[in-house]
Amino acid sequence: MEVSEVLFFNYRRGAKTVYEGIDALLQKLPLSEVVNKGDLVAIKAHMGELGNVTHVRPGIVREVVGAVKTAGGRPFVTDTTTLYPEARWTAMEYLQTAAANGFTGESMGAPIIIADGLLGYDGTQRSVSKRVDGCDLNEVEVAQAIVESDAMVAVSHAKGHDLTGFGGAIKNLGMGCLTKRGKATIHGVSVGEIDLGKCTGCGKCVESCVYGAMRLEEGKACRDVEKCVGCNWCLFACPNEAIKLPDGAKERFQLYLAHGAMTVLEKFGGRVCFINVVQDVTPLCDCATHAGNPVVADVGILASLDPVAIDKASLDLIDRAELVPGVLAEEGPDRLGRINRVDSTIQMCAAEKLGVGKLKYQIIEI
Ligand code: SF4
Ligand code: SF4
């Protein structure tokens, strides 16, 4: 088929509740072709940073859990720890944050398992089978609970992202399914550069770096590249804007992200389906405590077997959606990319070249 099908539950149409809409999407997909009886099924969802209130609602994930059970699978809700030392830094802290955000074993009707273990280093190195120009990635470390699952449902929030412009299914796979080491291999291509002319030697970046990669040398910041994992926490900590992303960092990051997504998908041999929730479309991602006010009116929920098609369809629907009053948006496509100063489609084009999916899609409204 030249185009991939993307099913669309449009919030503007029909009298269905959101839960009925999700069930209808998964029946039409159909989920039963991805999930076999007795399968361990990872429901991969970002459960939000502590203080973020625009992440995917727990009720939506719970409905997916129910559908997987109906299809005969054994679901668990999962995500991975962060590279930076915030409220999802270890599995223990992540579970506490998830509970604060409404995600518990009881509310989900399934266990919550942090896929990369207590500290975020439990995983398996998997070879990157092919590459597009500009990427020299050989391996990425995939979180162990993802590796050990039989099938996966990736529930992604369609929203903005500082590095990728738009973040959806490709981001959920290519970053969200990796261990800390895996994340570091991808984030490592977008590390902020130190402008010594602006550096006052205040030491805030040194305090911020839990990897011990920053020090002061002759009153100026100095990075140990061997220890640095590319989390860019020092960039955010610098009060003087002396650490800045180098030219091309956001573009490179997206290219590598697509390779991460391909590597995760290959493990499943096609037994993954994707749900994109296009609501609370904030300029920044769910890792941000405040991701900004939504840019457009809530759109609906999409489902597909193709992560590229579902992301492109989400991006296009966001472009066509009504702007929230007061939002100033530049003219032209890729609203979220324009807000974040990068072309969001780089990740999608690279993923298509890698055979992850197709940019051309057909929307089928349910
Ligand atoms: S935080 Fe910024 S200004 Fe302060 S030492 Fe680090 S780079 Fe220099
Ligand atoms: S030096 Fe900066 S980017 Fe590197 S690990 Fe430390 S905080 Fe993260």
Short mmCIF file of C-alpha atoms and ligand atoms in Angstrom, two decimals:
data_model
loop_
_atom_site.label_atom_id
_atom_site.label_comp_id
_atom_site.label_asym_id
_atom_site.label_seq_id
_atom_site.Cartn_x
_atom_site.Cartn_y
_atom_site.Cartn_z
CA MET A 1 0.00 0.00 0.00
CA GLU A 2 1.29 3.45 -0.94
CA VAL A 3 -0.24 5.12 2.07
CA SER A 4 -0.72 4.11 5.70
CA GLU A 5 -4.08 4.19 7.39
CA VAL A 6 -4.53 6.48 10.38
CA LEU A 7 -7.76 6.09 12.31
CA PHE A 8 -9.14 9.27 13.82
CA PHE A 9 -11.54 9.79 16.69
CA ASN A 10 -12.44 13.43 16.17
CA TYR A 11 -13.40 15.22 19.39
CA ARG A 12 -15.57 17.59 17.32
CA ARG A 13 -17.81 14.85 15.93
CA GLY A 14 -20.07 12.20 17.31
CA ALA A 15 -21.54 11.71 20.72
CA LYS A 16 -19.03 9.09 21.80
CA THR A 17 -17.18 9.49 25.06
CA VAL A 18 -13.39 9.49 24.90
CA TYR A 19 -13.36 5.94 26.28
CA GLU A 20 -15.82 4.69 23.68
CA GLY A 21 -13.75 6.41 21.04
CA ILE A 22 -10.56 4.63 22.16
CA ASP A 23 -12.34 1.27 22.16
CA ALA A 24 -13.70 1.91 18.67
CA LEU A 25 -10.21 2.84 17.41
CA LEU A 26 -8.62 -0.30 18.84
CA GLN A 27 -11.35 -2.57 17.50
CA LYS A 28 -10.98 -1.13 14.02
CA LEU A 29 -7.14 -1.20 14.11
CA PRO A 30 -7.51 -4.12 15.09
CA LEU A 31 -5.53 -4.58 18.30
CA SER A 32 -6.24 -8.32 18.26
CA GLU A 33 -3.88 -8.69 15.27
CA VAL A 34 -0.98 -7.25 17.27
CA VAL A 35 -1.66 -8.93 20.62
CA ASN A 36 -1.79 -12.72 20.97
CA LYS A 37 -3.34 -14.54 23.90
CA GLY A 38 -0.96 -14.58 26.87
CA ASP A 39 1.42 -11.95 25.46
CA LEU A 40 3.28 -9.62 27.78
CA VAL A 41 2.25 -6.24 26.41
CA ALA A 42 4.08 -3.02 27.25
CA ILE A 43 1.77 0.00 27.33
CA LYS A 44 4.41 2.66 26.80
CA ALA A 45 3.29 6.00 28.14
CA HIS A 46 5.01 9.10 29.51
CA MET A 47 3.36 9.60 32.90
CA GLY A 48 4.44 13.23 33.21
CA GLU A 49 7.01 15.19 35.19
CA LEU A 50 6.00 16.18 38.72
CA GLY A 51 4.02 19.39 38.32
CA ASN A 52 3.20 18.80 34.65
CA VAL A 53 -0.57 18.64 34.22
CA THR A 54 -0.83 18.33 30.44
CA HIS A 55 0.48 14.78 30.01
CA VAL A 56 -1.82 11.99 28.74
CA ARG A 57 -4.69 11.48 31.20
CA PRO A 58 -4.51 8.27 33.29
CA GLY A 59 -8.04 7.34 32.17
CA ILE A 60 -6.91 7.11 28.54
CA VAL A 61 -4.07 4.73 29.41
CA ARG A 62 -6.41 2.67 31.61
CA GLU A 63 -8.78 2.24 28.68
CA VAL A 64 -5.91 0.89 26.55
CA VAL A 65 -5.01 -1.51 29.36
CA GLY A 66 -8.59 -2.79 29.32
CA ALA A 67 -8.55 -3.26 25.54
CA VAL A 68 -5.29 -5.23 25.71
CA LYS A 69 -6.80 -7.50 28.38
CA THR A 70 -9.87 -8.03 26.20
CA ALA A 71 -7.55 -9.02 23.34
CA GLY A 72 -6.02 -11.68 25.63
CA GLY A 73 -2.78 -9.89 26.50
CA ARG A 74 -1.09 -9.36 29.86
CA PRO A 75 -0.50 -5.59 29.96
CA PHE A 76 1.79 -3.50 32.11
CA VAL A 77 2.19 0.27 31.97
CA THR A 78 5.75 1.38 31.48
CA ASP A 79 8.22 4.20 30.89
CA THR A 80 11.91 4.82 31.53
CA THR A 81 13.90 7.03 33.88
CA THR A 82 15.33 10.39 32.86
CA LEU A 83 18.89 11.36 32.04
CA TYR A 84 18.64 14.41 34.25
CA PRO A 85 18.17 14.39 38.05
CA GLU A 86 14.54 15.38 38.46
CA ALA A 87 11.42 13.62 39.77
CA ARG A 88 11.75 10.59 37.43
CA TRP A 89 15.49 10.06 37.89
CA THR A 90 15.21 6.57 39.43
CA ALA A 91 12.42 3.97 39.27
CA MET A 92 11.53 4.72 42.87
CA GLU A 93 11.13 8.45 42.20
CA TYR A 94 9.32 7.79 38.93
CA LEU A 95 6.74 5.59 40.65
CA GLN A 96 6.14 8.29 43.26
CA THR A 97 5.73 10.90 40.54
CA ALA A 98 3.45 8.61 38.53
CA ALA A 99 1.24 8.11 41.59
CA ALA A 100 1.10 11.88 42.15
CA ASN A 101 -0.04 12.22 38.53
CA GLY A 102 -2.76 9.58 38.93
CA PHE A 103 -0.95 6.49 37.59
CA THR A 104 -0.93 3.58 40.06
CA GLY A 105 -1.43 -0.16 39.71
CA GLU A 106 -4.94 0.32 41.05
CA SER A 107 -5.89 3.19 38.74
CA MET A 108 -4.42 1.42 35.70
CA GLY A 109 -5.74 -2.06 36.45
CA ALA A 110 -2.24 -3.32 35.62
CA PRO A 111 1.21 -3.07 37.20
CA ILE A 112 3.45 -0.11 36.50
CA ILE A 113 6.98 -1.24 35.73
CA ILE A 114 9.81 1.17 35.08
CA ALA A 115 11.39 -0.46 32.05
CA ASP A 116 15.06 0.37 32.64
CA GLY A 117 15.29 -0.78 36.26
CA LEU A 118 15.96 0.93 39.56
CA LEU A 119 18.67 3.32 38.36
CA GLY A 120 17.97 3.37 34.64
CA TYR A 121 20.76 1.13 33.40
CA ASP A 122 18.97 -2.23 32.86
CA GLY A 123 18.89 -2.83 29.16
CA THR A 124 20.25 -4.66 26.14
CA GLN A 125 22.49 -3.17 23.47
CA ARG A 126 20.89 -3.62 20.07
CA SER A 127 22.62 -3.03 16.77
CA VAL A 128 21.48 -0.25 14.51
CA SER A 129 20.79 -2.19 11.32
CA LYS A 130 20.92 0.69 8.83
CA ARG A 131 21.71 4.37 8.77
CA VAL A 132 21.00 7.48 6.79
CA ASP A 133 23.67 10.10 6.00
CA GLY A 134 24.68 12.14 9.02
CA CYS A 135 24.26 9.37 11.60
CA ASP A 136 27.06 7.10 12.80
CA LEU A 137 25.15 5.28 15.53
CA ASN A 138 26.12 1.60 15.83
CA GLU A 139 24.17 0.49 18.90
CA VAL A 140 21.53 1.76 21.28
CA GLU A 141 20.64 0.31 24.65
CA VAL A 142 16.95 -0.58 24.84
CA ALA A 143 15.26 -0.82 28.25
CA GLN A 144 15.03 -4.42 29.45
CA ALA A 145 11.28 -4.59 30.08
CA ILE A 146 10.71 -3.36 26.52
CA VAL A 147 13.13 -5.98 25.18
CA GLU A 148 11.33 -8.73 27.11
CA SER A 149 7.81 -7.76 25.99
CA ASP A 150 6.03 -9.61 23.20
CA ALA A 151 4.09 -6.63 21.87
CA MET A 152 3.67 -2.95 22.63
CA VAL A 153 1.06 -0.22 22.48
CA ALA A 154 2.78 3.18 22.40
CA VAL A 155 0.43 5.82 23.80
CA SER A 156 1.98 9.17 22.91
CA HIS A 157 1.04 12.73 23.65
CA ALA A 158 1.22 14.87 20.50
CA LYS A 159 2.80 18.14 21.67
CA GLY A 160 5.81 20.35 21.16
CA HIS A 161 9.41 19.64 22.10
CA ASP A 162 12.36 21.95 22.50
CA LEU A 163 14.72 19.80 20.37
CA THR A 164 12.37 18.00 17.99
CA GLY A 165 9.72 20.69 17.44
CA PHE A 166 6.96 18.08 17.53
CA GLY A 167 7.04 15.03 19.79
CA GLY A 168 4.86 11.95 19.31
CA ALA A 169 5.26 8.27 18.52
CA ILE A 170 8.80 8.46 17.09
CA LYS A 171 9.98 10.29 20.21
CA ASN A 172 8.16 7.82 22.48
CA LEU A 173 10.05 4.96 20.80
CA GLY A 174 13.42 6.48 19.98
CA MET A 175 14.04 8.11 23.34
CA GLY A 176 11.35 6.83 25.71
CA CYS A 177 12.20 3.14 25.26
CA LEU A 178 15.93 3.53 25.95
CA THR A 179 17.99 3.26 29.12
CA LYS A 180 20.07 6.15 30.43
CA ARG A 181 23.02 4.87 28.36
CA GLY A 182 20.80 4.65 25.28
CA LYS A 183 19.48 8.15 25.82
CA ALA A 184 23.03 9.44 26.25
CA THR A 185 24.08 8.08 22.84
CA ILE A 186 21.34 10.12 21.21
CA HIS A 187 21.45 13.23 23.39
CA GLY A 188 25.23 13.26 22.99
CA VAL A 189 24.86 14.75 19.52
CA SER A 190 23.15 17.88 20.83
CA VAL A 191 25.29 19.03 23.76
CA GLY A 192 25.44 22.75 24.49
CA GLU A 193 28.74 24.51 23.77
CA ILE A 194 30.37 26.79 26.33
CA ASP A 195 30.93 30.40 25.29
CA LEU A 196 33.91 31.33 27.46
CA GLY A 197 33.38 35.00 26.65
CA LYS A 198 30.03 34.93 28.44
CA CYS A 199 31.07 32.59 31.25
CA THR A 200 31.48 34.41 34.57
CA GLY A 201 32.73 31.35 36.44
CA CYS A 202 29.70 31.32 38.75
CA GLY A 203 29.86 27.52 39.05
CA LYS A 204 26.11 26.89 38.70
CA CYS A 205 26.74 24.42 35.87
CA VAL A 206 29.21 22.50 38.05
CA GLU A 207 26.60 22.18 40.81
CA SER A 208 23.96 21.05 38.31
CA CYS A 209 25.95 18.21 36.76
CA VAL A 210 25.32 14.95 38.65
CA TYR A 211 27.73 13.14 36.33
CA GLY A 212 30.71 15.19 37.57
CA ALA A 213 31.45 16.30 34.01
CA MET A 214 31.70 20.04 34.71
CA ARG A 215 34.47 21.83 36.58
CA LEU A 216 35.92 25.31 36.78
CA GLU A 217 39.37 25.84 35.32
CA GLU A 218 41.02 29.22 35.72
CA GLY A 219 37.63 30.69 36.60
CA LYS A 220 35.80 29.35 33.54
CA ALA A 221 33.52 26.36 32.96
CA CYS A 222 35.19 23.33 31.48
CA ARG A 223 33.52 20.06 30.42
CA ASP A 224 34.97 16.55 30.64
CA VAL A 225 33.59 15.02 27.44
CA GLU A 226 34.32 11.48 28.64
CA LYS A 227 31.91 11.89 31.55
CA CYS A 228 29.28 14.03 29.81
CA VAL A 229 26.03 12.26 28.81
CA GLY A 230 24.57 15.22 26.92
CA CYS A 231 21.62 15.86 29.25
CA ASN A 232 22.04 19.64 28.84
CA TRP A 233 21.11 20.19 32.47
CA CYS A 234 24.06 22.59 32.70
CA LEU A 235 22.62 24.59 29.80
CA PHE A 236 19.40 25.17 31.71
CA ALA A 237 21.35 25.93 34.92
CA CYS A 238 23.51 28.65 33.43
CA PRO A 239 22.14 32.09 34.38
CA ASN A 240 24.24 33.86 31.73
CA GLU A 241 23.30 31.97 28.57
CA ALA A 242 26.93 30.96 28.28
CA ILE A 243 25.98 27.42 27.21
CA LYS A 244 24.19 27.23 23.89
CA LEU A 245 23.15 24.52 21.46
CA PRO A 246 25.55 24.45 18.50
CA ASP A 247 24.24 24.93 14.96
CA GLY A 248 22.48 21.82 13.66
CA ALA A 249 22.08 20.25 17.12
CA LYS A 250 18.28 19.95 16.90
CA GLU A 251 18.44 18.53 13.38
CA ARG A 252 21.13 15.98 14.36
CA PHE A 253 19.16 14.96 17.43
CA GLN A 254 16.09 14.15 15.31
CA LEU A 255 18.16 12.11 12.89
CA TYR A 256 19.55 9.98 15.70
CA LEU A 257 16.13 9.72 17.31
CA ALA A 258 14.74 8.11 14.16
CA HIS A 259 17.47 5.46 14.35
CA GLY A 260 16.59 4.79 17.97
CA ALA A 261 12.93 4.36 16.98
CA MET A 262 13.85 1.95 14.19
CA THR A 263 15.99 -0.14 16.52
CA VAL A 264 13.23 -0.46 19.12
CA LEU A 265 10.63 -1.34 16.49
CA GLU A 266 12.80 -4.03 14.91
CA LYS A 267 12.73 -5.94 18.17
CA PHE A 268 8.96 -6.35 17.88
CA GLY A 269 8.76 -7.39 14.24
CA GLY A 270 5.72 -5.21 13.61
CA ARG A 271 3.81 -6.10 16.76
CA VAL A 272 3.39 -2.52 17.93
CA CYS A 273 0.46 -0.20 17.55
CA PHE A 274 0.36 3.50 18.14
CA ILE A 275 -2.10 5.85 19.75
CA ASN A 276 -1.49 9.60 19.58
CA VAL A 277 -3.49 11.80 21.91
CA VAL A 278 -3.80 15.21 20.25
CA GLN A 279 -5.02 17.33 23.12
CA ASP A 280 -3.36 19.79 25.48
CA VAL A 281 -0.99 20.57 22.61
CA THR A 282 1.61 22.50 24.56
CA PRO A 283 4.74 24.10 23.06
CA LEU A 284 7.00 21.97 25.26
CA CYS A 285 6.96 18.30 26.26
CA ASP A 286 5.68 16.46 29.33
CA CYS A 287 9.18 16.49 30.88
CA ALA A 288 8.63 20.21 31.54
CA THR A 289 7.03 21.16 34.84
CA HIS A 290 5.12 23.81 32.96
CA ALA A 291 4.99 22.93 29.29
CA GLY A 292 3.27 26.18 28.35
CA ASN A 293 -0.33 26.94 27.53
CA PRO A 294 -1.97 24.83 24.81
CA VAL A 295 -1.53 26.23 21.32
CA VAL A 296 -4.63 24.83 19.60
CA ALA A 297 -8.05 23.49 20.56
CA ASP A 298 -8.11 19.78 21.43
CA VAL A 299 -8.22 17.66 18.26
CA GLY A 300 -8.86 14.02 19.14
CA ILE A 301 -7.16 10.64 19.28
CA LEU A 302 -5.41 8.82 16.41
CA ALA A 303 -4.46 5.15 16.07
CA SER A 304 -2.26 3.44 13.50
CA LEU A 305 0.23 0.65 12.95
CA ASP A 306 2.62 3.21 11.42
CA PRO A 307 4.50 5.60 13.74
CA VAL A 308 5.59 7.90 10.91
CA ALA A 309 2.10 8.23 9.45
CA ILE A 310 0.48 8.85 12.84
CA ASP A 311 3.04 11.54 13.72
CA LYS A 312 2.69 13.28 10.35
CA ALA A 313 -1.11 13.12 10.59
CA SER A 314 -0.96 14.57 14.14
CA LEU A 315 1.33 17.37 13.00
CA ASP A 316 -0.98 18.22 10.09
CA LEU A 317 -4.11 18.13 12.24
CA ILE A 318 -2.45 20.48 14.72
CA ASP A 319 -1.63 22.82 11.83
CA ARG A 320 -5.28 22.82 10.76
CA ALA A 321 -6.75 23.14 14.26
CA GLU A 322 -8.20 26.34 15.61
CA LEU A 323 -5.63 28.43 17.49
CA VAL A 324 -6.36 29.09 21.16
CA PRO A 325 -7.33 32.79 21.41
CA GLY A 326 -4.30 34.91 22.19
CA VAL A 327 -1.74 32.50 20.70
CA LEU A 328 0.47 34.20 18.14
CA ALA A 329 1.57 31.65 15.57
CA GLU A 330 3.76 32.24 12.52
CA GLU A 331 2.11 31.58 9.18
CA GLY A 332 2.92 28.29 7.48
CA PRO A 333 3.03 24.59 8.24
CA ASP A 334 4.61 22.93 11.29
CA ARG A 335 3.35 25.27 14.00
CA LEU A 336 5.15 23.40 16.77
CA GLY A 337 8.40 23.36 14.81
CA ARG A 338 8.16 27.10 14.23
CA ILE A 339 7.62 27.70 17.95
CA ASN A 340 10.66 25.56 18.79
CA ARG A 341 12.79 26.87 15.90
CA VAL A 342 13.36 23.59 14.10
CA ASP A 343 11.80 21.63 11.25
CA SER A 344 9.82 18.89 13.04
CA THR A 345 9.59 16.70 9.96
CA ILE A 346 13.31 15.81 9.99
CA GLN A 347 12.61 12.91 12.39
CA MET A 348 9.72 11.70 10.21
CA CYS A 349 11.63 11.94 6.92
CA ALA A 350 14.59 10.07 8.42
CA ALA A 351 12.29 7.41 9.87
CA GLU A 352 10.65 6.92 6.49
CA LYS A 353 14.05 6.49 4.81
CA LEU A 354 14.86 3.86 7.44
CA GLY A 355 11.70 1.92 6.60
CA VAL A 356 9.97 2.71 9.90
CA GLY A 357 6.82 3.92 8.15
CA LYS A 358 5.34 6.21 5.53
CA LEU A 359 4.82 9.96 5.45
CA LYS A 360 1.77 9.52 3.22
CA TYR A 361 -1.35 8.60 5.10
CA GLN A 362 -5.06 8.30 4.74
CA ILE A 363 -7.24 9.47 7.61
CA ILE A 364 -10.22 7.30 8.38
CA GLU A 365 -12.65 8.90 10.82
CA ILE A 366 -14.42 6.49 13.09
S1 SF4 B 1 26.83 28.41 34.83
FE1 SF4 B 1 27.33 29.51 32.96
S2 SF4 B 1 28.36 31.33 33.63
FE2 SF4 B 1 28.31 29.95 35.39
S3 SF4 B 1 30.26 28.84 35.26
FE3 SF4 B 1 28.77 27.63 34.15
S4 SF4 B 1 28.93 28.30 32.03
FE4 SF4 B 1 29.95 29.82 33.27
S1 SF4 B 2 28.21 18.50 31.43
FE1 SF4 B 2 26.12 19.29 31.13
S2 SF4 B 2 25.34 18.03 29.44
FE2 SF4 B 2 27.14 16.97 30.25
S3 SF4 B 2 26.34 15.53 31.76
FE3 SF4 B 2 26.88 17.40 32.86
S4 SF4 B 2 24.99 18.59 32.94
FE4 SF4 B 2 24.71 17.01 31.38
#
